[in-house]
Amino acid sequence: MRYPDLEIDLLRAFVAVAETGSFTAAADVVHRSQSAVSQKVLRLEEILGRRVFDRTSRTLGLTPDGERLLTAARQMLEFNDRIMRTWREPPASGTLRLGVSEDFIPGQLPKLLARFGRLYPDLHIDLMTGLSCNLLEAYDGNRLDAVIVKRGGAGGRGRVIWREPLVWLASADYQLDFTRPARLVMLAPPCSYREMMIAALDSVRRDWVAACTASSLMGVQAAVAGGLGVTLLGRSFVQEGMQILRAPELWPALPMTEVTVLGEDRAPDLVQPLIAFLSQSLAGHDALTLAA
């Protein structure tokens, strides 16, 4: 018995809806209209003879069959994309000395690098992670081919690939006392987070004290989760046991943080595949907005 074919564009639309949580957001990811994405999902359900989404006027979620399909669909898309890259792009090979800031989606980075490695098996990554200032020093010293760092520290250089809101973070049970100076958890200078945190509080004349100074972002997270004080980080750093503080008059509004890639002119054959991969992979991530 011959079964009908599962068309790649139907699966791509399905995965986009599943990962973004809405047909509107998925339309932006796959560069189609919302109605076109809806039709593709309906066509997929027709071919499968199963519903993949539970839809109401207010909610959208995967059915059990949809959850099973999502894993297989991602594998099929990855296989399809790997084949197309093999035929349409020169194979990336060699060693890429890559520096990645600790700011860059800490919960997703290992998965992204693992998937990138599967797509480009002939490319070896010599990875360094750390603070943006240290990575930029290594890059400027020609010890790295490319870096993914905060734009502020890069002095406007590179291509912006990611923007994320900055938020005030505290432990879930942290007791706020607005009659006393804000207790801050911060990195040692030089640090743009530290500078923005101080400037923001000074703008509303909010007194503060340094309750904890950590040597890494992991240390900052641990101190905040442990209730030592409040800090300023990107929204992707929110984890279980933390809360985002929402009191504009005492915790002033914050700008977006931008992440940029440097190295396109230094190792274009190796860096371009990385940028293309990140742009595709991060398009549905709800904590960020990709640059055009």
PDB file of C-alpha atoms in Angstrom:
ATOM      1  CA  MET A   1       0.000   0.000   0.000  1.00  0.00           C
ATOM      2  CA  ARG A   2       1.395   3.398  -0.997  1.00  0.00           C
ATOM      3  CA  TYR A   3       0.897   6.148   1.546  1.00  0.00           C
ATOM      4  CA  PRO A   4       0.605   9.828   0.619  1.00  0.00           C
ATOM      5  CA  ASP A   5       3.745  11.948   0.838  1.00  0.00           C
ATOM      6  CA  LEU A   6       4.340  14.295   3.747  1.00  0.00           C
ATOM      7  CA  GLU A   7       5.256  17.578   2.080  1.00  0.00           C
ATOM      8  CA  ILE A   8       8.146  19.481   3.617  1.00  0.00           C
ATOM      9  CA  ASP A   9       6.396  22.864   3.501  1.00  0.00           C
ATOM     10  CA  LEU A  10       3.448  21.430   5.456  1.00  0.00           C
ATOM     11  CA  LEU A  11       5.776  20.111   8.122  1.00  0.00           C
ATOM     12  CA  ARG A  12       7.658  23.418   8.238  1.00  0.00           C
ATOM     13  CA  ALA A  13       4.417  25.304   8.832  1.00  0.00           C
ATOM     14  CA  PHE A  14       3.367  22.809  11.513  1.00  0.00           C
ATOM     15  CA  VAL A  15       6.703  23.093  13.377  1.00  0.00           C
ATOM     16  CA  ALA A  16       6.592  26.890  13.175  1.00  0.00           C
ATOM     17  CA  VAL A  17       3.119  26.981  14.747  1.00  0.00           C
ATOM     18  CA  ALA A  18       4.125  24.467  17.426  1.00  0.00           C
ATOM     19  CA  GLU A  19       7.273  26.403  18.378  1.00  0.00           C
ATOM     20  CA  THR A  20       5.810  29.915  18.291  1.00  0.00           C
ATOM     21  CA  GLY A  21       2.439  29.033  19.794  1.00  0.00           C
ATOM     22  CA  SER A  22       0.379  30.951  17.252  1.00  0.00           C
ATOM     23  CA  PHE A  23      -0.480  31.022  13.550  1.00  0.00           C
ATOM     24  CA  THR A  24       0.319  34.742  13.375  1.00  0.00           C
ATOM     25  CA  ALA A  25       3.864  34.342  14.688  1.00  0.00           C
ATOM     26  CA  ALA A  26       4.402  31.237  12.550  1.00  0.00           C
ATOM     27  CA  ALA A  27       3.458  33.205   9.443  1.00  0.00           C
ATOM     28  CA  ASP A  28       6.404  35.540  10.066  1.00  0.00           C
ATOM     29  CA  VAL A  29       8.761  32.597  10.545  1.00  0.00           C
ATOM     30  CA  VAL A  30       7.871  30.812   7.288  1.00  0.00           C
ATOM     31  CA  HIS A  31       7.217  34.042   5.345  1.00  0.00           C
ATOM     32  CA  ARG A  32       3.633  33.184   4.448  1.00  0.00           C
ATOM     33  CA  SER A  33       0.273  34.701   5.311  1.00  0.00           C
ATOM     34  CA  GLN A  34      -1.576  33.541   8.404  1.00  0.00           C
ATOM     35  CA  SER A  35      -4.317  32.009   6.259  1.00  0.00           C
ATOM     36  CA  ALA A  36      -1.736  30.133   4.177  1.00  0.00           C
ATOM     37  CA  VAL A  37      -0.172  28.654   7.324  1.00  0.00           C
ATOM     38  CA  SER A  38      -3.616  27.641   8.577  1.00  0.00           C
ATOM     39  CA  GLN A  39      -4.386  25.934   5.275  1.00  0.00           C
ATOM     40  CA  LYS A  40      -1.100  24.040   5.360  1.00  0.00           C
ATOM     41  CA  VAL A  41      -1.825  22.729   8.858  1.00  0.00           C
ATOM     42  CA  LEU A  42      -5.344  21.696   7.804  1.00  0.00           C
ATOM     43  CA  ARG A  43      -3.884  19.914   4.762  1.00  0.00           C
ATOM     44  CA  LEU A  44      -1.382  18.114   7.004  1.00  0.00           C
ATOM     45  CA  GLU A  45      -4.180  16.965   9.314  1.00  0.00           C
ATOM     46  CA  GLU A  46      -6.118  15.767   6.289  1.00  0.00           C
ATOM     47  CA  ILE A  47      -3.175  13.681   5.044  1.00  0.00           C
ATOM     48  CA  LEU A  48      -2.548  12.201   8.495  1.00  0.00           C
ATOM     49  CA  GLY A  49      -6.182  11.668   9.329  1.00  0.00           C
ATOM     50  CA  ARG A  50      -5.422  13.085  12.787  1.00  0.00           C
ATOM     51  CA  ARG A  51      -5.730  16.439  14.521  1.00  0.00           C
ATOM     52  CA  VAL A  52      -2.370  17.873  15.524  1.00  0.00           C
ATOM     53  CA  PHE A  53      -3.622  20.978  17.350  1.00  0.00           C
ATOM     54  CA  ASP A  54      -6.362  21.630  19.898  1.00  0.00           C
ATOM     55  CA  ARG A  55      -7.756  25.041  19.015  1.00  0.00           C
ATOM     56  CA  THR A  56     -10.119  27.292  20.909  1.00  0.00           C
ATOM     57  CA  SER A  57     -10.794  31.009  20.579  1.00  0.00           C
ATOM     58  CA  ARG A  58      -8.188  31.676  23.285  1.00  0.00           C
ATOM     59  CA  THR A  59      -5.746  28.761  23.344  1.00  0.00           C
ATOM     60  CA  LEU A  60      -3.705  26.663  20.954  1.00  0.00           C
ATOM     61  CA  GLY A  61      -1.949  23.479  21.978  1.00  0.00           C
ATOM     62  CA  LEU A  62      -0.615  20.252  20.556  1.00  0.00           C
ATOM     63  CA  THR A  63      -2.721  17.106  20.712  1.00  0.00           C
ATOM     64  CA  PRO A  64      -0.983  13.878  21.787  1.00  0.00           C
ATOM     65  CA  ASP A  65      -0.657  13.006  18.087  1.00  0.00           C
ATOM     66  CA  GLY A  66       0.795  16.466  17.445  1.00  0.00           C
ATOM     67  CA  GLU A  67       3.399  15.964  20.173  1.00  0.00           C
ATOM     68  CA  ARG A  68       4.463  12.682  18.553  1.00  0.00           C
ATOM     69  CA  LEU A  69       4.613  14.301  15.137  1.00  0.00           C
ATOM     70  CA  LEU A  70       6.700  17.269  16.301  1.00  0.00           C
ATOM     71  CA  THR A  71       9.775  15.149  17.025  1.00  0.00           C
ATOM     72  CA  ALA A  72       9.589  13.364  13.672  1.00  0.00           C
ATOM     73  CA  ALA A  73       8.876  16.601  11.793  1.00  0.00           C
ATOM     74  CA  ARG A  74      11.943  18.292  13.252  1.00  0.00           C
ATOM     75  CA  GLN A  75      14.077  15.324  12.232  1.00  0.00           C
ATOM     76  CA  MET A  76      12.698  15.374   8.699  1.00  0.00           C
ATOM     77  CA  LEU A  77      13.276  19.119   8.332  1.00  0.00           C
ATOM     78  CA  GLU A  78      16.814  18.817   9.634  1.00  0.00           C
ATOM     79  CA  PHE A  79      17.509  15.957   7.185  1.00  0.00           C
ATOM     80  CA  ASN A  80      15.997  17.943   4.313  1.00  0.00           C
ATOM     81  CA  ASP A  81      18.014  21.051   5.159  1.00  0.00           C
ATOM     82  CA  ARG A  82      21.215  19.067   5.500  1.00  0.00           C
ATOM     83  CA  ILE A  83      20.745  17.545   2.029  1.00  0.00           C
ATOM     84  CA  MET A  84      19.987  20.934   0.466  1.00  0.00           C
ATOM     85  CA  ARG A  85      23.054  22.486   2.069  1.00  0.00           C
ATOM     86  CA  THR A  86      25.184  19.628   0.741  1.00  0.00           C
ATOM     87  CA  TRP A  87      24.039  20.277  -2.833  1.00  0.00           C
ATOM     88  CA  ARG A  88      23.691  24.053  -2.846  1.00  0.00           C
ATOM     89  CA  GLU A  89      26.499  25.266  -0.603  1.00  0.00           C
ATOM     90  CA  PRO A  90      30.203  24.457  -0.514  1.00  0.00           C
ATOM     91  CA  PRO A  91      30.840  22.232   2.508  1.00  0.00           C
ATOM     92  CA  ALA A  92      32.099  24.119   5.532  1.00  0.00           C
ATOM     93  CA  SER A  93      35.235  22.493   6.864  1.00  0.00           C
ATOM     94  CA  GLY A  94      38.151  23.381   9.082  1.00  0.00           C
ATOM     95  CA  THR A  95      38.300  24.787  12.594  1.00  0.00           C
ATOM     96  CA  LEU A  96      36.246  27.759  13.758  1.00  0.00           C
ATOM     97  CA  ARG A  97      37.634  29.423  16.882  1.00  0.00           C
ATOM     98  CA  LEU A  98      34.362  30.701  18.302  1.00  0.00           C
ATOM     99  CA  GLY A  99      33.750  32.843  21.366  1.00  0.00           C
ATOM    100  CA  VAL A 100      30.203  32.925  22.773  1.00  0.00           C
ATOM    101  CA  SER A 101      29.126  35.316  25.486  1.00  0.00           C
ATOM    102  CA  GLU A 102      27.473  33.909  28.583  1.00  0.00           C
ATOM    103  CA  ASP A 103      24.577  36.265  27.731  1.00  0.00           C
ATOM    104  CA  PHE A 104      23.592  34.257  24.676  1.00  0.00           C
ATOM    105  CA  ILE A 105      20.465  32.184  25.520  1.00  0.00           C
ATOM    106  CA  PRO A 106      22.137  30.028  28.166  1.00  0.00           C
ATOM    107  CA  GLY A 107      19.368  27.426  28.238  1.00  0.00           C
ATOM    108  CA  GLN A 108      19.418  26.837  24.483  1.00  0.00           C
ATOM    109  CA  LEU A 109      23.093  27.144  23.508  1.00  0.00           C
ATOM    110  CA  PRO A 110      24.123  23.472  24.047  1.00  0.00           C
ATOM    111  CA  LYS A 111      21.231  22.228  21.895  1.00  0.00           C
ATOM    112  CA  LEU A 112      21.968  24.775  19.174  1.00  0.00           C
ATOM    113  CA  LEU A 113      25.641  23.857  19.005  1.00  0.00           C
ATOM    114  CA  ALA A 114      24.816  20.143  18.923  1.00  0.00           C
ATOM    115  CA  ARG A 115      22.409  20.627  16.019  1.00  0.00           C
ATOM    116  CA  PHE A 116      24.888  22.869  14.188  1.00  0.00           C
ATOM    117  CA  GLY A 117      27.504  20.136  14.577  1.00  0.00           C
ATOM    118  CA  ARG A 118      25.185  17.575  12.994  1.00  0.00           C
ATOM    119  CA  LEU A 119      24.479  19.877  10.039  1.00  0.00           C
ATOM    120  CA  TYR A 120      28.186  20.641   9.494  1.00  0.00           C
ATOM    121  CA  PRO A 121      30.059  17.496  10.582  1.00  0.00           C
ATOM    122  CA  ASP A 122      33.295  18.586   8.857  1.00  0.00           C
ATOM    123  CA  LEU A 123      33.481  21.836  10.819  1.00  0.00           C
ATOM    124  CA  HIS A 124      35.324  21.651  14.127  1.00  0.00           C
ATOM    125  CA  ILE A 125      34.406  24.285  16.725  1.00  0.00           C
ATOM    126  CA  ASP A 126      37.032  25.420  19.194  1.00  0.00           C
ATOM    127  CA  LEU A 127      34.675  27.020  21.714  1.00  0.00           C
ATOM    128  CA  MET A 128      35.391  29.674  24.325  1.00  0.00           C
ATOM    129  CA  THR A 129      32.667  31.071  26.588  1.00  0.00           C
ATOM    130  CA  GLY A 130      32.855  33.967  29.002  1.00  0.00           C
ATOM    131  CA  LEU A 131      32.102  37.641  29.452  1.00  0.00           C
ATOM    132  CA  SER A 132      31.830  39.797  26.339  1.00  0.00           C
ATOM    133  CA  CYS A 133      34.769  42.022  27.328  1.00  0.00           C
ATOM    134  CA  ASN A 134      37.124  39.027  27.636  1.00  0.00           C
ATOM    135  CA  LEU A 135      35.961  37.501  24.355  1.00  0.00           C
ATOM    136  CA  LEU A 136      36.418  40.783  22.500  1.00  0.00           C
ATOM    137  CA  GLU A 137      39.940  41.070  23.879  1.00  0.00           C
ATOM    138  CA  ALA A 138      40.711  37.582  22.536  1.00  0.00           C
ATOM    139  CA  TYR A 139      39.100  38.421  19.185  1.00  0.00           C
ATOM    140  CA  ASP A 140      41.033  41.662  18.808  1.00  0.00           C
ATOM    141  CA  GLY A 141      44.167  39.726  19.713  1.00  0.00           C
ATOM    142  CA  ASN A 142      43.443  37.302  16.839  1.00  0.00           C
ATOM    143  CA  ARG A 143      42.945  34.381  19.212  1.00  0.00           C
ATOM    144  CA  LEU A 144      39.348  33.899  17.989  1.00  0.00           C
ATOM    145  CA  ASP A 145      37.930  33.845  14.456  1.00  0.00           C
ATOM    146  CA  ALA A 146      34.441  34.951  15.467  1.00  0.00           C
ATOM    147  CA  VAL A 147      32.584  36.065  18.581  1.00  0.00           C
ATOM    148  CA  ILE A 148      28.949  36.347  19.637  1.00  0.00           C
ATOM    149  CA  VAL A 149      28.875  39.193  22.152  1.00  0.00           C
ATOM    150  CA  LYS A 150      26.838  42.096  23.496  1.00  0.00           C
ATOM    151  CA  ARG A 151      26.704  44.932  20.988  1.00  0.00           C
ATOM    152  CA  GLY A 152      27.512  47.604  23.547  1.00  0.00           C
ATOM    153  CA  GLY A 153      30.892  46.112  24.299  1.00  0.00           C
ATOM    154  CA  ALA A 154      31.608  45.599  20.597  1.00  0.00           C
ATOM    155  CA  GLY A 155      31.475  49.340  19.976  1.00  0.00           C
ATOM    156  CA  GLY A 156      28.860  49.064  17.244  1.00  0.00           C
ATOM    157  CA  ARG A 157      30.811  46.481  15.250  1.00  0.00           C
ATOM    158  CA  GLY A 158      29.349  43.312  13.730  1.00  0.00           C
ATOM    159  CA  ARG A 159      25.871  42.181  12.735  1.00  0.00           C
ATOM    160  CA  VAL A 160      23.027  42.193  15.268  1.00  0.00           C
ATOM    161  CA  ILE A 161      21.320  38.790  15.266  1.00  0.00           C
ATOM    162  CA  TRP A 162      19.320  38.958  18.484  1.00  0.00           C
ATOM    163  CA  ARG A 163      17.508  41.461  20.655  1.00  0.00           C
ATOM    164  CA  GLU A 164      16.089  40.623  24.062  1.00  0.00           C
ATOM    165  CA  PRO A 165      14.324  42.655  26.775  1.00  0.00           C
ATOM    166  CA  LEU A 166      16.244  43.361  29.948  1.00  0.00           C
ATOM    167  CA  VAL A 167      14.336  42.679  33.184  1.00  0.00           C
ATOM    168  CA  TRP A 168      14.757  43.112  36.926  1.00  0.00           C
ATOM    169  CA  LEU A 169      15.090  39.682  38.579  1.00  0.00           C
ATOM    170  CA  ALA A 170      14.707  38.490  42.175  1.00  0.00           C
ATOM    171  CA  SER A 171      13.982  35.170  43.850  1.00  0.00           C
ATOM    172  CA  ALA A 172      10.339  34.096  43.850  1.00  0.00           C
ATOM    173  CA  ASP A 173      10.039  34.645  47.600  1.00  0.00           C
ATOM    174  CA  TYR A 174      12.219  37.756  47.809  1.00  0.00           C
ATOM    175  CA  GLN A 175      10.776  40.313  50.227  1.00  0.00           C
ATOM    176  CA  LEU A 176      10.914  43.778  48.677  1.00  0.00           C
ATOM    177  CA  ASP A 177      11.371  46.631  51.123  1.00  0.00           C
ATOM    178  CA  PHE A 178      11.099  49.985  49.357  1.00  0.00           C
ATOM    179  CA  THR A 179      11.948  51.882  52.547  1.00  0.00           C
ATOM    180  CA  ARG A 180      15.537  50.633  52.343  1.00  0.00           C
ATOM    181  CA  PRO A 181      18.173  50.800  49.573  1.00  0.00           C
ATOM    182  CA  ALA A 182      17.848  48.194  46.820  1.00  0.00           C
ATOM    183  CA  ARG A 183      20.132  45.227  47.423  1.00  0.00           C
ATOM    184  CA  LEU A 184      21.903  44.486  44.133  1.00  0.00           C
ATOM    185  CA  VAL A 185      23.659  41.393  42.837  1.00  0.00           C
ATOM    186  CA  MET A 186      26.181  42.395  40.175  1.00  0.00           C
ATOM    187  CA  LEU A 187      29.295  41.486  38.262  1.00  0.00           C
ATOM    188  CA  ALA A 188      32.578  43.227  38.916  1.00  0.00           C
ATOM    189  CA  PRO A 189      33.422  46.134  36.591  1.00  0.00           C
ATOM    190  CA  PRO A 190      33.758  46.547  33.689  1.00  0.00           C
ATOM    191  CA  CYS A 191      30.245  45.236  33.043  1.00  0.00           C
ATOM    192  CA  SER A 192      27.467  46.819  30.984  1.00  0.00           C
ATOM    193  CA  TYR A 193      24.776  45.124  33.107  1.00  0.00           C
ATOM    194  CA  ARG A 194      26.259  46.718  36.207  1.00  0.00           C
ATOM    195  CA  GLU A 195      26.462  50.138  34.535  1.00  0.00           C
ATOM    196  CA  MET A 196      22.860  49.978  33.251  1.00  0.00           C
ATOM    197  CA  MET A 197      21.559  48.811  36.627  1.00  0.00           C
ATOM    198  CA  ILE A 198      23.193  51.694  38.466  1.00  0.00           C
ATOM    199  CA  ALA A 199      22.189  54.272  35.843  1.00  0.00           C
ATOM    200  CA  ALA A 200      18.558  53.087  35.850  1.00  0.00           C
ATOM    201  CA  LEU A 201      18.236  53.318  39.633  1.00  0.00           C
ATOM    202  CA  ASP A 202      20.028  56.654  39.735  1.00  0.00           C
ATOM    203  CA  SER A 203      17.541  57.989  37.145  1.00  0.00           C
ATOM    204  CA  VAL A 204      14.698  57.512  39.646  1.00  0.00           C
ATOM    205  CA  ARG A 205      16.895  58.417  42.629  1.00  0.00           C
ATOM    206  CA  ARG A 206      16.580  54.964  44.121  1.00  0.00           C
ATOM    207  CA  ASP A 207      19.270  54.235  46.703  1.00  0.00           C
ATOM    208  CA  TRP A 208      21.139  50.950  46.389  1.00  0.00           C
ATOM    209  CA  VAL A 209      23.862  48.830  47.962  1.00  0.00           C
ATOM    210  CA  ALA A 210      25.969  46.013  46.477  1.00  0.00           C
ATOM    211  CA  ALA A 211      24.740  42.938  48.320  1.00  0.00           C
ATOM    212  CA  CYS A 212      26.838  40.508  46.247  1.00  0.00           C
ATOM    213  CA  THR A 213      29.530  40.796  43.581  1.00  0.00           C
ATOM    214  CA  ALA A 214      29.950  37.644  41.478  1.00  0.00           C
ATOM    215  CA  SER A 215      32.655  36.647  38.999  1.00  0.00           C
ATOM    216  CA  SER A 216      30.295  35.057  36.453  1.00  0.00           C
ATOM    217  CA  LEU A 217      26.697  35.204  35.277  1.00  0.00           C
ATOM    218  CA  MET A 218      26.149  31.747  36.733  1.00  0.00           C
ATOM    219  CA  GLY A 219      27.199  33.154  40.080  1.00  0.00           C
ATOM    220  CA  VAL A 220      24.802  36.076  39.670  1.00  0.00           C
ATOM    221  CA  GLN A 221      21.935  33.677  38.946  1.00  0.00           C
ATOM    222  CA  ALA A 222      22.776  31.554  41.977  1.00  0.00           C
ATOM    223  CA  ALA A 223      22.938  34.572  44.261  1.00  0.00           C
ATOM    224  CA  VAL A 224      19.628  35.944  42.999  1.00  0.00           C
ATOM    225  CA  ALA A 225      17.885  32.562  43.204  1.00  0.00           C
ATOM    226  CA  GLY A 226      19.211  32.271  46.757  1.00  0.00           C
ATOM    227  CA  GLY A 227      17.559  35.535  47.732  1.00  0.00           C
ATOM    228  CA  LEU A 228      20.636  37.710  48.215  1.00  0.00           C
ATOM    229  CA  GLY A 229      19.275  40.544  46.129  1.00  0.00           C
ATOM    230  CA  VAL A 230      18.027  41.900  42.811  1.00  0.00           C
ATOM    231  CA  THR A 231      19.809  42.012  39.470  1.00  0.00           C
ATOM    232  CA  LEU A 232      19.358  43.073  35.851  1.00  0.00           C
ATOM    233  CA  LEU A 233      19.640  40.431  33.111  1.00  0.00           C
ATOM    234  CA  GLY A 234      18.070  39.372  29.824  1.00  0.00           C
ATOM    235  CA  ARG A 235      14.675  37.670  30.010  1.00  0.00           C
ATOM    236  CA  SER A 236      16.155  34.340  28.887  1.00  0.00           C
ATOM    237  CA  PHE A 237      17.938  34.130  32.258  1.00  0.00           C
ATOM    238  CA  VAL A 238      14.639  33.729  34.130  1.00  0.00           C
ATOM    239  CA  GLN A 239      14.548  30.303  35.713  1.00  0.00           C
ATOM    240  CA  GLU A 240      12.450  28.377  38.205  1.00  0.00           C
ATOM    241  CA  GLY A 241      12.414  30.081  41.576  1.00  0.00           C
ATOM    242  CA  MET A 242      12.792  33.593  40.121  1.00  0.00           C
ATOM    243  CA  GLN A 243      10.379  36.440  39.503  1.00  0.00           C
ATOM    244  CA  ILE A 244      10.425  39.472  37.221  1.00  0.00           C
ATOM    245  CA  LEU A 245       9.874  42.664  39.220  1.00  0.00           C
ATOM    246  CA  ARG A 246       7.163  44.921  37.829  1.00  0.00           C
ATOM    247  CA  ALA A 247       7.035  48.259  39.619  1.00  0.00           C
ATOM    248  CA  PRO A 248       7.930  50.979  37.077  1.00  0.00           C
ATOM    249  CA  GLU A 249       8.147  53.798  39.606  1.00  0.00           C
ATOM    250  CA  LEU A 250      10.750  51.958  41.695  1.00  0.00           C
ATOM    251  CA  TRP A 251      12.249  49.528  39.166  1.00  0.00           C
ATOM    252  CA  PRO A 252      12.514  51.691  36.037  1.00  0.00           C
ATOM    253  CA  ALA A 253      11.845  50.437  32.516  1.00  0.00           C
ATOM    254  CA  LEU A 254      14.862  48.954  30.761  1.00  0.00           C
ATOM    255  CA  PRO A 255      16.095  48.911  27.155  1.00  0.00           C
ATOM    256  CA  MET A 256      16.638  45.914  24.906  1.00  0.00           C
ATOM    257  CA  THR A 257      19.986  44.159  24.933  1.00  0.00           C
ATOM    258  CA  GLU A 258      21.512  43.309  21.562  1.00  0.00           C
ATOM    259  CA  VAL A 259      23.792  40.449  20.611  1.00  0.00           C
ATOM    260  CA  THR A 260      26.091  40.796  17.630  1.00  0.00           C
ATOM    261  CA  VAL A 261      28.361  38.516  15.591  1.00  0.00           C
ATOM    262  CA  LEU A 262      31.845  39.618  14.607  1.00  0.00           C
ATOM    263  CA  GLY A 263      34.050  37.694  12.201  1.00  0.00           C
ATOM    264  CA  GLU A 264      32.269  37.659   8.848  1.00  0.00           C
ATOM    265  CA  ASP A 265      35.210  39.444   7.238  1.00  0.00           C
ATOM    266  CA  ARG A 266      37.797  37.298   9.033  1.00  0.00           C
ATOM    267  CA  ALA A 267      36.447  33.788   8.288  1.00  0.00           C
ATOM    268  CA  PRO A 268      33.426  34.226   5.988  1.00  0.00           C
ATOM    269  CA  ASP A 269      33.266  30.610   4.796  1.00  0.00           C
ATOM    270  CA  LEU A 270      32.956  29.403   8.383  1.00  0.00           C
ATOM    271  CA  VAL A 271      30.969  32.229   9.968  1.00  0.00           C
ATOM    272  CA  GLN A 272      28.252  32.596   7.308  1.00  0.00           C
ATOM    273  CA  PRO A 273      26.876  29.056   7.879  1.00  0.00           C
ATOM    274  CA  LEU A 274      26.757  29.796  11.606  1.00  0.00           C
ATOM    275  CA  ILE A 275      24.826  33.055  11.111  1.00  0.00           C
ATOM    276  CA  ALA A 276      22.359  31.415   8.705  1.00  0.00           C
ATOM    277  CA  PHE A 277      21.819  28.548  11.141  1.00  0.00           C
ATOM    278  CA  LEU A 278      21.248  30.837  14.128  1.00  0.00           C
ATOM    279  CA  SER A 279      18.824  33.038  12.173  1.00  0.00           C
ATOM    280  CA  GLN A 280      16.686  30.028  11.245  1.00  0.00           C
ATOM    281  CA  SER A 281      16.897  28.293  14.604  1.00  0.00           C
ATOM    282  CA  LEU A 282      16.089  31.318  16.768  1.00  0.00           C
ATOM    283  CA  ALA A 283      13.219  32.717  14.708  1.00  0.00           C
ATOM    284  CA  GLY A 284      10.548  31.150  16.925  1.00  0.00           C
ATOM    285  CA  HIS A 285      12.214  31.757  20.290  1.00  0.00           C
ATOM    286  CA  ASP A 286       9.744  33.777  22.395  1.00  0.00           C
ATOM    287  CA  ALA A 287      12.415  35.583  24.409  1.00  0.00           C
ATOM    288  CA  LEU A 288      13.903  37.393  21.474  1.00  0.00           C
ATOM    289  CA  THR A 289      13.343  39.341  18.316  1.00  0.00           C
ATOM    290  CA  LEU A 290      15.686  38.650  15.447  1.00  0.00           C
ATOM    291  CA  ALA A 291      17.238  41.518  13.566  1.00  0.00           C
ATOM    292  CA  ALA A 292      16.315  41.866   9.935  1.00  0.00           C
TER     293      ALA A 292
END
